[in-house]
mmCIF file of C-alpha atoms and ligand atoms in Angstrom:
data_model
loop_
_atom_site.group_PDB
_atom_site.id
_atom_site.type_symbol
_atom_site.label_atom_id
_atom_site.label_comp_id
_atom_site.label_asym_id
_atom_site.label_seq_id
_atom_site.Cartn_x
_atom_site.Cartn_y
_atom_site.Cartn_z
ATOM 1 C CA UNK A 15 0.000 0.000 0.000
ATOM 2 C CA UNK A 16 1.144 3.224 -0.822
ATOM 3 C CA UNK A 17 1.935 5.876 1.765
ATOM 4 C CA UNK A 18 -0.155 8.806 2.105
ATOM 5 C CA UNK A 19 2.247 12.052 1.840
ATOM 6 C CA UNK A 20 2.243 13.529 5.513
ATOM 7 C CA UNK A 21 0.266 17.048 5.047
ATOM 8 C CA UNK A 22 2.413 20.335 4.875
ATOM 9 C CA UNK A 23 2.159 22.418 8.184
ATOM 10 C CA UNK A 24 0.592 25.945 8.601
ATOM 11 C CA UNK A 25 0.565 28.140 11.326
ATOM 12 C CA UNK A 26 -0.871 31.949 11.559
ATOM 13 C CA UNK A 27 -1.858 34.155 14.196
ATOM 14 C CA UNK A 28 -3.674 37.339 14.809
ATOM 15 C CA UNK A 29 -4.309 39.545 18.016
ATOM 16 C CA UNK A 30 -7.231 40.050 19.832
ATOM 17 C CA UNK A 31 -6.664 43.805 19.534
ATOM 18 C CA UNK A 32 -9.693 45.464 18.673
ATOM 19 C CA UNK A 33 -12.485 44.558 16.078
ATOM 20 C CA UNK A 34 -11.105 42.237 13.136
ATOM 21 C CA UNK A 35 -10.784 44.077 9.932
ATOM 22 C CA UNK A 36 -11.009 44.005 6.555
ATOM 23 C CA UNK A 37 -7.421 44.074 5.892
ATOM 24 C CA UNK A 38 -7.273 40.946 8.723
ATOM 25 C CA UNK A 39 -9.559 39.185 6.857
ATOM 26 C CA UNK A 40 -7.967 39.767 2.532
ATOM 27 C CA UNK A 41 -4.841 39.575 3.638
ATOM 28 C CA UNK A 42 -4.920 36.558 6.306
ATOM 29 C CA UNK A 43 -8.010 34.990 7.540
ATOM 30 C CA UNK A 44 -9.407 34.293 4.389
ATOM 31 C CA UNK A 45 -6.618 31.837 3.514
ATOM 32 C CA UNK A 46 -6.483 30.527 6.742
ATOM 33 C CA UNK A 47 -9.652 29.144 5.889
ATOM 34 C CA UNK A 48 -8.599 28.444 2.174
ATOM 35 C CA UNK A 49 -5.983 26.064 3.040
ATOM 36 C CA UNK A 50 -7.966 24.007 5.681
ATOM 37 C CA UNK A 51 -7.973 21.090 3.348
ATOM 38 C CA UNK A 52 -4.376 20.788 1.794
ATOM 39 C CA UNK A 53 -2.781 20.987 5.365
ATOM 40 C CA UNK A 54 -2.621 20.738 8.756
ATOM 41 C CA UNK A 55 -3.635 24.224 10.047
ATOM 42 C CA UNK A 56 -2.763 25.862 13.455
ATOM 43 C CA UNK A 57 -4.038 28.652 14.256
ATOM 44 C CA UNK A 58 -3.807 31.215 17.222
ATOM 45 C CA UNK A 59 -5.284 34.193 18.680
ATOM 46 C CA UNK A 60 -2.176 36.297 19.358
ATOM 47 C CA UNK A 61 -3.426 37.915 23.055
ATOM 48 C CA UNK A 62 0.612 37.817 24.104
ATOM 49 C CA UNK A 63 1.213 40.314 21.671
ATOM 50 C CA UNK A 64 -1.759 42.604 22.151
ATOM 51 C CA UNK A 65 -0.256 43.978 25.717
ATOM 52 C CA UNK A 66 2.984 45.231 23.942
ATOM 53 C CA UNK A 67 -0.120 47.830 23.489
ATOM 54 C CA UNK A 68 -1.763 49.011 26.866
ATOM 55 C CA UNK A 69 -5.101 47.455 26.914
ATOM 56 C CA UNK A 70 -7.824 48.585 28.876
ATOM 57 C CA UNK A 71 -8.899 44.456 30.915
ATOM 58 C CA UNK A 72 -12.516 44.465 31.010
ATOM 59 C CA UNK A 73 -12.448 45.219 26.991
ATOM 60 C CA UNK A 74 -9.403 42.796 26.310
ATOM 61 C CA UNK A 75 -11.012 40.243 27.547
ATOM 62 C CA UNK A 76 -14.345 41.033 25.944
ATOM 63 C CA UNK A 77 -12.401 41.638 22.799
ATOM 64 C CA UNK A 78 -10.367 38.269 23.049
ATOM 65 C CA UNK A 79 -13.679 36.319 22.859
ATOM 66 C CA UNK A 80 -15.220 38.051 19.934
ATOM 67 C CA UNK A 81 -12.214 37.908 17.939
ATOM 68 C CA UNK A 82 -12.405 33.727 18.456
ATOM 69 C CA UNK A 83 -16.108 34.111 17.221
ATOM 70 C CA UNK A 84 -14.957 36.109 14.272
ATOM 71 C CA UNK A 85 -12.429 33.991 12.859
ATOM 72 C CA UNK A 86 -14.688 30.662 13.443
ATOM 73 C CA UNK A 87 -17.407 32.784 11.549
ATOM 74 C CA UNK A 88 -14.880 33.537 9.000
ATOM 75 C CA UNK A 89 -14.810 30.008 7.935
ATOM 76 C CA UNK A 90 -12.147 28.516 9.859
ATOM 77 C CA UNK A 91 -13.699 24.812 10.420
ATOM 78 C CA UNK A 92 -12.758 23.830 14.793
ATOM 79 C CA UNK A 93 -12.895 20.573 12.996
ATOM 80 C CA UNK A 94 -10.585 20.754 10.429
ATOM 81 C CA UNK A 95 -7.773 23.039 12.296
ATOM 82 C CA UNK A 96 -6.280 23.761 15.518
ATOM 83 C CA UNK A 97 -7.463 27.707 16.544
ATOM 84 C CA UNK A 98 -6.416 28.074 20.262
ATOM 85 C CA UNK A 99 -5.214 31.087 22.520
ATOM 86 C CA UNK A 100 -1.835 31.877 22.782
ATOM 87 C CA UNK A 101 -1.923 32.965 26.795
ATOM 88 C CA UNK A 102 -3.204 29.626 27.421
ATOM 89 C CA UNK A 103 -0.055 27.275 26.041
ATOM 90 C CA UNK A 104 2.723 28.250 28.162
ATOM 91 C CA UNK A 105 5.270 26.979 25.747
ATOM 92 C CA UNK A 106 5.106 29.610 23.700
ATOM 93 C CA UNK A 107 6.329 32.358 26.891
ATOM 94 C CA UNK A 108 8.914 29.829 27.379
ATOM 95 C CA UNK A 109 9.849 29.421 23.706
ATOM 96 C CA UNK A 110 10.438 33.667 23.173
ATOM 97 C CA UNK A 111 12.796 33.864 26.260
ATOM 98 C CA UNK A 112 15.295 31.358 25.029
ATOM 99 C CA UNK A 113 15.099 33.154 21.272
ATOM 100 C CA UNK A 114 15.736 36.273 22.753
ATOM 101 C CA UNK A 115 18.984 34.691 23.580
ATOM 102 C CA UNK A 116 19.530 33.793 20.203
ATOM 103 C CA UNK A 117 18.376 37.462 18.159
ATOM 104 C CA UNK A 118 20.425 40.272 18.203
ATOM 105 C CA UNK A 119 19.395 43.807 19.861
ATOM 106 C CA UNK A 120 20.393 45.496 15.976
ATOM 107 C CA UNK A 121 18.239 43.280 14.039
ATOM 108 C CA UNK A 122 15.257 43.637 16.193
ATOM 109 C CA UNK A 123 15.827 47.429 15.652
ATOM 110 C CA UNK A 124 15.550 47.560 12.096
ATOM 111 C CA UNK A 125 12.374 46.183 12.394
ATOM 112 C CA UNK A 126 9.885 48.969 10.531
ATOM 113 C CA UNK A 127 6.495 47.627 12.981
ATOM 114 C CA UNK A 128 8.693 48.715 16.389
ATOM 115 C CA UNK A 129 9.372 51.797 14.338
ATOM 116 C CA UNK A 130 6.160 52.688 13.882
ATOM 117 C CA UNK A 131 4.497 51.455 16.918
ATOM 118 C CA UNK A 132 7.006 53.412 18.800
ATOM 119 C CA UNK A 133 6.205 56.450 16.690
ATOM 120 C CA UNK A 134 2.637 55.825 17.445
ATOM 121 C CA UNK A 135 3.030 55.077 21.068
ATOM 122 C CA UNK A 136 5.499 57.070 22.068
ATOM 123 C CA UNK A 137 4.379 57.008 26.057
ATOM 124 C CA UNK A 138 5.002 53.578 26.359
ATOM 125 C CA UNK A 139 7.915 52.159 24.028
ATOM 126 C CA UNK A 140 8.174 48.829 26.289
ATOM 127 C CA UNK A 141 10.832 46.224 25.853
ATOM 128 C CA UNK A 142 8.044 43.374 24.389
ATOM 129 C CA UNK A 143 7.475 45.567 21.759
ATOM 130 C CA UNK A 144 10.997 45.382 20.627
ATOM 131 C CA UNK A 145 11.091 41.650 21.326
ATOM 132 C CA UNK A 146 7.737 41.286 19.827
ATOM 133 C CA UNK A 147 9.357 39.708 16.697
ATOM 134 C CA UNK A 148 10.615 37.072 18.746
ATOM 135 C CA UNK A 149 7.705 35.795 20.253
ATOM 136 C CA UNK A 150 6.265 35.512 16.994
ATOM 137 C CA UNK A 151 9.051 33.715 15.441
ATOM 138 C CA UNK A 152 8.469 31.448 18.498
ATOM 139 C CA UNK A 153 4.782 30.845 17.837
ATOM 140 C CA UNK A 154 5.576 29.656 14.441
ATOM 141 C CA UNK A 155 8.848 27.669 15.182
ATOM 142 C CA UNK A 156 6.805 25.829 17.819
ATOM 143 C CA UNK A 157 5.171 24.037 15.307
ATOM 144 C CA UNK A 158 7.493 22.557 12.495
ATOM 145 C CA UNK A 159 5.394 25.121 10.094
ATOM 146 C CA UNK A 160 6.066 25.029 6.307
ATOM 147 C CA UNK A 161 3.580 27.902 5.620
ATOM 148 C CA UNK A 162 2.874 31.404 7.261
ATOM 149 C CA UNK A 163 -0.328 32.815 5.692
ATOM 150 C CA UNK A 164 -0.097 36.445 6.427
ATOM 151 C CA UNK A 165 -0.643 40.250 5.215
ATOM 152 C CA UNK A 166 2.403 41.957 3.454
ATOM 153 C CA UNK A 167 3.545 43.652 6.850
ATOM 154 C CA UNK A 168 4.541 40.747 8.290
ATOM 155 C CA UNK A 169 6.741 39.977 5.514
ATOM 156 C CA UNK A 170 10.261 41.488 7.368
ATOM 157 C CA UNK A 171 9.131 39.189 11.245
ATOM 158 C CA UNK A 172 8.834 36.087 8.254
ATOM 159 C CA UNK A 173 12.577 36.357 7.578
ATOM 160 C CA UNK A 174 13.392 37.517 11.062
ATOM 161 C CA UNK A 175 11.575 34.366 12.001
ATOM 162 C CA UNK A 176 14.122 32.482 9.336
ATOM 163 C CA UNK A 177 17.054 33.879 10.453
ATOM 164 C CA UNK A 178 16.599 33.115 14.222
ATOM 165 C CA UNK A 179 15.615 29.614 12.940
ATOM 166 C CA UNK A 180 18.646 29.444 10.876
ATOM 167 C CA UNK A 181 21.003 30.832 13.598
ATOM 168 C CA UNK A 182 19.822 28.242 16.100
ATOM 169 C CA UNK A 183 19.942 25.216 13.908
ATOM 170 C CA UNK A 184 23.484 26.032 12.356
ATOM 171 C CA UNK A 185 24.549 25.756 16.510
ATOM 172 C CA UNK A 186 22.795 22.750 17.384
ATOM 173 C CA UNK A 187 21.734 21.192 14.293
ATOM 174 C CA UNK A 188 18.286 20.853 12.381
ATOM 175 C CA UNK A 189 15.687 21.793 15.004
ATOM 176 C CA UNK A 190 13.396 23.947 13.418
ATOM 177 C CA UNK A 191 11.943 23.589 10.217
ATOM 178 C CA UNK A 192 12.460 26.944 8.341
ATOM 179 C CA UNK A 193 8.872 28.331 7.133
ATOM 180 C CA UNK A 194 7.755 30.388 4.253
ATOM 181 C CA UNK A 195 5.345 33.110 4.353
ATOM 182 C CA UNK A 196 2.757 33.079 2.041
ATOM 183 C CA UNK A 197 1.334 36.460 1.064
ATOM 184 C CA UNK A 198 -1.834 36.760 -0.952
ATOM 185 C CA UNK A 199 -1.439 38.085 -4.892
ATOM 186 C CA UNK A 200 -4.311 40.478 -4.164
ATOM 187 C CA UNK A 201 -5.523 41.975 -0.019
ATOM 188 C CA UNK A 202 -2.105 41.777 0.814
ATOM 189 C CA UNK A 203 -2.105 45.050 1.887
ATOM 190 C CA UNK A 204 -5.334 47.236 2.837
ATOM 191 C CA UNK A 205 -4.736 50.574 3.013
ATOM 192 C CA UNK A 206 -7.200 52.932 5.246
ATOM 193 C CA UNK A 207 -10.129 54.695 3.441
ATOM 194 C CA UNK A 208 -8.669 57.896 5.051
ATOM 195 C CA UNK A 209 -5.495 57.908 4.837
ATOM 196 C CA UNK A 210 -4.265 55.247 1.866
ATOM 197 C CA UNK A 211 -0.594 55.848 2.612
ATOM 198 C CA UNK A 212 -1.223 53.838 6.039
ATOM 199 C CA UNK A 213 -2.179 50.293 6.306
ATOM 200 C CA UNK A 214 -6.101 49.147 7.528
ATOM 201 C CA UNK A 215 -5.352 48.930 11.468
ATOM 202 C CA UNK A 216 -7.622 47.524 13.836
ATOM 203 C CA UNK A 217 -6.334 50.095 16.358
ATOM 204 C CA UNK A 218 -6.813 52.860 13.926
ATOM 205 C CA UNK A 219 -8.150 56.128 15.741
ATOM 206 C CA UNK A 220 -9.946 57.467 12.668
ATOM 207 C CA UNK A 221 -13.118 55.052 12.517
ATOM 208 C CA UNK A 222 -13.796 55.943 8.978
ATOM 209 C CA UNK A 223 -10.663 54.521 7.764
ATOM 210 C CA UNK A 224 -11.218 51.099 8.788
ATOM 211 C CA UNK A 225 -13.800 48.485 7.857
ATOM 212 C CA UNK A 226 -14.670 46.350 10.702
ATOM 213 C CA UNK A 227 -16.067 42.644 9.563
ATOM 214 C CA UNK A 228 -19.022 43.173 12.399
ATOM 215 C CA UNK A 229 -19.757 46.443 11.049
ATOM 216 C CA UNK A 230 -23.554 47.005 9.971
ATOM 217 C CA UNK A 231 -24.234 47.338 5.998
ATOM 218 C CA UNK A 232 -25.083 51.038 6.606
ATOM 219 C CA UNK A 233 -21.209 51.970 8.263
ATOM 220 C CA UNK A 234 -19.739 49.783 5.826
ATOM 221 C CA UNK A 235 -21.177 52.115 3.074
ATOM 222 C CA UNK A 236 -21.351 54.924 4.841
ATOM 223 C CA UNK A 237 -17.416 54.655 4.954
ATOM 224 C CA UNK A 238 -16.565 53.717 1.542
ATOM 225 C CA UNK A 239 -19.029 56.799 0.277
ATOM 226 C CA UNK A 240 -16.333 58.729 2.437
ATOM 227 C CA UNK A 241 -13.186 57.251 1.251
ATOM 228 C CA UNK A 242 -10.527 59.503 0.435
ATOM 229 C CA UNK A 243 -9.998 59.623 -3.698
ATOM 230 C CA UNK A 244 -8.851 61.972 -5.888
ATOM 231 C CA UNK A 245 -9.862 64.983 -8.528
ATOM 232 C CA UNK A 246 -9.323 63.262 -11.478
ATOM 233 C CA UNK A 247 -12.982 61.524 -11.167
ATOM 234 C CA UNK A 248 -11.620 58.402 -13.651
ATOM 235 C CA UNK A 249 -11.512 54.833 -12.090
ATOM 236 C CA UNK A 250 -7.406 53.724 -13.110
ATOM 237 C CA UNK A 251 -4.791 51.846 -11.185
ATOM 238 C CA UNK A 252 -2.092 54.214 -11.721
ATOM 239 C CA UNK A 253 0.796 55.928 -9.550
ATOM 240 C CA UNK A 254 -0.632 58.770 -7.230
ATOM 241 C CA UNK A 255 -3.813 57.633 -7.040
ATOM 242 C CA UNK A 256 -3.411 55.958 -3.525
ATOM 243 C CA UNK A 257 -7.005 56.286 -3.026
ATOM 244 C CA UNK A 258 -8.812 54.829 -5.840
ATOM 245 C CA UNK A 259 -5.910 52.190 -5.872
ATOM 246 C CA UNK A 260 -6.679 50.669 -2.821
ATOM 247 C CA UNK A 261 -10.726 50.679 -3.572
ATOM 248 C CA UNK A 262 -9.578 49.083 -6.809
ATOM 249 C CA UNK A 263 -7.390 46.659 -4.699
ATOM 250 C CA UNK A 264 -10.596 45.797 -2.246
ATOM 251 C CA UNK A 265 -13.401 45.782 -5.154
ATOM 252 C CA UNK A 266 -10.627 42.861 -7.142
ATOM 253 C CA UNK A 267 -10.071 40.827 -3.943
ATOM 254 C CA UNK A 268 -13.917 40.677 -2.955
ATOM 255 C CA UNK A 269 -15.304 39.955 -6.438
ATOM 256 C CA UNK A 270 -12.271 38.611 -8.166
ATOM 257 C CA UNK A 271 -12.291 40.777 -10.999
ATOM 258 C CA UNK A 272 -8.730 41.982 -13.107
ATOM 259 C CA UNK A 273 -8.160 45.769 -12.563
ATOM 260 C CA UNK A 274 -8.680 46.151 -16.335
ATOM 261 C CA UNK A 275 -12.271 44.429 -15.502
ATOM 262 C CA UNK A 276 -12.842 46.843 -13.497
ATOM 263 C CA UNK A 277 -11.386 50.042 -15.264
ATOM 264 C CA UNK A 278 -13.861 48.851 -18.337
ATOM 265 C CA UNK A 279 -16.777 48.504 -15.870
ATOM 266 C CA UNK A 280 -16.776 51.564 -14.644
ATOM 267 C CA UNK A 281 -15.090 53.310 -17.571
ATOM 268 C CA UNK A 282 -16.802 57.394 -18.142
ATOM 269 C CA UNK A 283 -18.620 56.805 -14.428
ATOM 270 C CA UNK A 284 -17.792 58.547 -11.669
ATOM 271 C CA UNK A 285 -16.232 57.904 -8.138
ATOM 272 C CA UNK A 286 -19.920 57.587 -6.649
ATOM 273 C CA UNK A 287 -20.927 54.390 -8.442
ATOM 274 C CA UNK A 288 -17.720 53.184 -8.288
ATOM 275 C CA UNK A 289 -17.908 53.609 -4.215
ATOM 276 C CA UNK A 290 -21.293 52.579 -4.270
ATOM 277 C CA UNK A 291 -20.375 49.174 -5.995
ATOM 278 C CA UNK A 292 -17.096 48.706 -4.056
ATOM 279 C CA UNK A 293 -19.368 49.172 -0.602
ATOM 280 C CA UNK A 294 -21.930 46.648 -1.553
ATOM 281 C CA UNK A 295 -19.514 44.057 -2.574
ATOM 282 C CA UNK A 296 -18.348 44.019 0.690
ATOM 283 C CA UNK A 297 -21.692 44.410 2.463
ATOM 284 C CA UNK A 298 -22.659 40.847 0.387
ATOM 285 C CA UNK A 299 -18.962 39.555 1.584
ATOM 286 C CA UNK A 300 -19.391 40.192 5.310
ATOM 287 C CA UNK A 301 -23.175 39.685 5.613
ATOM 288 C CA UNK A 302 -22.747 36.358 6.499
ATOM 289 C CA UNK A 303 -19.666 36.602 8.382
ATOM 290 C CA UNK A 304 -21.433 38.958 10.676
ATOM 291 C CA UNK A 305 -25.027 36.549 10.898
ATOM 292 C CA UNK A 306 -22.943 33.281 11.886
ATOM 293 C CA UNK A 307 -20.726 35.489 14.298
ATOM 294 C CA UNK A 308 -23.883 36.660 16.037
ATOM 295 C CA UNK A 309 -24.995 33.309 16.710
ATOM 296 C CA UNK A 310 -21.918 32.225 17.896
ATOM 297 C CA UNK A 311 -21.488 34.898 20.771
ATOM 298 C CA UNK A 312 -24.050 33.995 22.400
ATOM 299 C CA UNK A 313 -23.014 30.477 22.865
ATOM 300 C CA UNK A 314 -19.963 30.908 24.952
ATOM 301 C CA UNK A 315 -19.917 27.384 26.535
ATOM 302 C CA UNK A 316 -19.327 25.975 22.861
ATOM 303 C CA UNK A 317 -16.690 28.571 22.369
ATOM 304 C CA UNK A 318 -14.721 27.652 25.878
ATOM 305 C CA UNK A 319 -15.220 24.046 24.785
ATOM 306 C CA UNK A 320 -13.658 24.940 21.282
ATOM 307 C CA UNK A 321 -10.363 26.637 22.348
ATOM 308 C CA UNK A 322 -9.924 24.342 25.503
ATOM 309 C CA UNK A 323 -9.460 21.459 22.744
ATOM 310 C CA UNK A 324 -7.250 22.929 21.008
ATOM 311 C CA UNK A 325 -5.415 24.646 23.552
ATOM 312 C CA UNK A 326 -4.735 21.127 24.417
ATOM 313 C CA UNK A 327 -3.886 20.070 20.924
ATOM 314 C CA UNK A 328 -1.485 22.982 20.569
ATOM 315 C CA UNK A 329 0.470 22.257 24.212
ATOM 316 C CA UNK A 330 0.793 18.654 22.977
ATOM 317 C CA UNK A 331 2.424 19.419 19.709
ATOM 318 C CA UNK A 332 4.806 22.342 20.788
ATOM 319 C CA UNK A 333 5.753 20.909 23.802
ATOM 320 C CA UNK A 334 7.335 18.428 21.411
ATOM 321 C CA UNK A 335 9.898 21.375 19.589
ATOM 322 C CA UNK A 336 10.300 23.302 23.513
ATOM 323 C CA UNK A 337 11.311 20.160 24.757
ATOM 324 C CA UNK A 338 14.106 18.882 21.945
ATOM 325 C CA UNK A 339 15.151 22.947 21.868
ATOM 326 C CA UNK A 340 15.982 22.696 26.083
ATOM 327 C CA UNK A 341 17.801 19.423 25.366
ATOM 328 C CA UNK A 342 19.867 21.176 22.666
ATOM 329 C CA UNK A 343 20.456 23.946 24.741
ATOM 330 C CA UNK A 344 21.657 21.569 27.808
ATOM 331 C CA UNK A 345 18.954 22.092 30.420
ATOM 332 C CA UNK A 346 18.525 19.320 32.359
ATOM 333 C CA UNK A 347 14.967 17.513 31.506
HETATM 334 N N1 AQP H 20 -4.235 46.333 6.268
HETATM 335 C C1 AQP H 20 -3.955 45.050 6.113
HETATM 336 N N2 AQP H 20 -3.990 44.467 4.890
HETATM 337 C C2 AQP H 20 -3.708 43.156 4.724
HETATM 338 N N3 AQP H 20 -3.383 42.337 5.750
HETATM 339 C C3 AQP H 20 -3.327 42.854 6.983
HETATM 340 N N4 AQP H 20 -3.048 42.335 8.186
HETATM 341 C C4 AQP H 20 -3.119 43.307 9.130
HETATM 342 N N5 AQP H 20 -3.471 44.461 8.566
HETATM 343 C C5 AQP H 20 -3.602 44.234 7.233
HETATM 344 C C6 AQP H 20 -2.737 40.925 8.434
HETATM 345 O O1 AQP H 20 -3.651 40.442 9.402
HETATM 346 C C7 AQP H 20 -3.010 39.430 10.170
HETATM 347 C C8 AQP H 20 -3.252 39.647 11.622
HETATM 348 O O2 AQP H 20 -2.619 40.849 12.021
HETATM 349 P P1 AQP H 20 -2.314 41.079 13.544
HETATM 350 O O3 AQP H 20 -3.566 41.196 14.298
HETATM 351 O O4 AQP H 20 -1.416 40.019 14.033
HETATM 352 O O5 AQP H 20 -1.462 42.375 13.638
HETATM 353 P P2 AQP H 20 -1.319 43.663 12.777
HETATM 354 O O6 AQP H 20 -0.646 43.333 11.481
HETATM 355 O O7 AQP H 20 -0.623 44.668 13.633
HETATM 356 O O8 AQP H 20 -2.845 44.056 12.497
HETATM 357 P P3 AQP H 20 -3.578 45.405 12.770
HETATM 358 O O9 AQP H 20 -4.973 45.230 12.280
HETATM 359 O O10 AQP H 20 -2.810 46.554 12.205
HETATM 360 O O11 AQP H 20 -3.622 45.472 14.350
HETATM 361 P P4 AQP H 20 -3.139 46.622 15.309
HETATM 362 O O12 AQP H 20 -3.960 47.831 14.994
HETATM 363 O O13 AQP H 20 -3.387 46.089 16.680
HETATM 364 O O14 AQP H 20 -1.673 46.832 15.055
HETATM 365 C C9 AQP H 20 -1.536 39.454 9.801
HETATM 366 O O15 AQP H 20 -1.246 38.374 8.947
HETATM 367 C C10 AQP H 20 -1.366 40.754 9.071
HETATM 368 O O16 AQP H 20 -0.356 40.679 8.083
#
């Protein structure tokens, strides 16, 4: 009999810090539930991370369970895939501290998300945001991943996460398996209605730059009738035209149409119906993201029983890497 080939690993994360977006959703989540099939998915809700942000408790918390509705009513299958909360596996706290020892204070500097966090929260510039990086590379070394579905930010901590990987296997020999991110053609990188030179940010101030996936049909279009264009009134990917660009980028990714498909469509009409059209396709998108996620509040023993499982699951499996790295390292088991 002929072996089955052992499925390919994948491993993503996101963090419970706010309301998921759109940008969350076209540039991750909706591959995380695309490649349920072809491999063996982990997936985590990154509520480590979120502190290197202060967060208020009584909304973390709230927001930490709504974000593991969200992604379940996103599509990804408790079935199918591992989807578990970070806080709750200990090895991945344990994991980050012995990387640390292992990534350089200049590499973690260049990184451009400390940059700008630490632009944007000047007040609080705290050492886990500069190690931030780590943890993450951590999360996904934990388990043996071959694939990192993520948005186009994330590229730079993908090949931070390869060099650390790379560093500690050329000391101690082939620990880690070194992972590839994988970066959607199209949603890769949502840029706010506001201001299109910035990413889509869940912790965005300006709430008329961001498209929540809970948000009611009326916001949604309410915000893409405000989105920030240009004068030129003529529907064109081009140069300059952050603004249009990025509706052009959201209407392809939703409906799947070519930018010239959608420079013919809307060819000699102006930025209204054009807004109109990009605001409804996402209305029809999210409708029944928001419905199922609804439901699934409500039910918050079936969501405990959910990430207890695969809390479990996910302690099993990177207890497995924590355990060969301490070896390696020559703790004493
Ligand atoms: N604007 C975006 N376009 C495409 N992809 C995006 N991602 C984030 N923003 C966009 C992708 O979403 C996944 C989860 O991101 P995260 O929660 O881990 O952290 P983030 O990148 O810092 O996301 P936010 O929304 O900007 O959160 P805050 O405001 O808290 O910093 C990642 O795969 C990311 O690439």
């Amino acid at each position: 009999m002929e072996n089955t080939p052992k499925k390919e690993v994948v491993f993503s994360a996101i963090q419970p810090s706010g309301t998921i977006t759109l940008g969350n959703y076209l540039g991750a989540v909706r591959n995380w539930v695309s490649l349920q099939d072809e491999y063996n998915c982990i997936y985590a809700l990154a509520d480590l991370h979120t502190i290197t942000v202060r967060q208020n408790p009584a909304q973390f918390r709230k927001n930490i369970i709504d974000a593991y509705a969200s992604i379940i009513a996103c599509g990804v299958d408790v079935e199918k895939s591992v989807f578990f909360i970070q806080s709750h596996v200990h090895t991945h706290a344990e994991l980050a501290w012995i990387l640390n020892c292992y990534t350089q204070f200049g590499e973690l500097s260049r990184m451009t998300q400390f940059k700008d966090k630490s632009a944007k929260h000047a007040d609080n510039i705290n050492a886990g945001l500069f190690t931030y990086p780590v943890l993450m590379a951590g999360d996904i070394l934990l388990y043996q991943a071959d694939k990192v579905p993520v948005g186009a930010d994330q590229k730079q901590h993908i090949e931070i996460t390869c060099d650390i990987a790379k560093r500690f296997n050329g000391i101690y020999g082939d620990v880690f398996k070194i992972p590839e991110g994988f970066i959607p053609k199209n949603g890769a990188r949502v840029m706010s209605l506001q201001n299109p030179l910035n990413k889509m940010s869940k912790s965005d101030e300006n709430v008329n730059g961001c498209v929540h996936l809970l948000d009611p049909p009326e916001v949604i279009m309410k915000k893409f009738k405000r989105a920030v264009t240009d004068s030129e009134a003529c529907v064109r990917y081009a140069e300059g035209k952050d603004g249009v660009n990025n509706l052009m980028t959201i209407y392809s990714a939703v409906t799947g149409k070519t930018f010239e498909q959608i420079e013919n469509e809307f060819a000699g009409k102006g930025y209204g119906d054009f807004k109109t059209a990009v605001g409804e396709a996402v209305v029809e998108e999210l409708r029944p993201i928001r419905e199922r996620y609804e439901q699934l509040v409500k039910d918050k023993a079936y969501l405990e029983e959910c990430y207890h499982k695969a809390d479990e699951i996910a302690l099993k499996i990177s207890s497995r890497t924590l355990g060969k790295v301490m070896k390696k390292v020559g703790y004493v088991r």
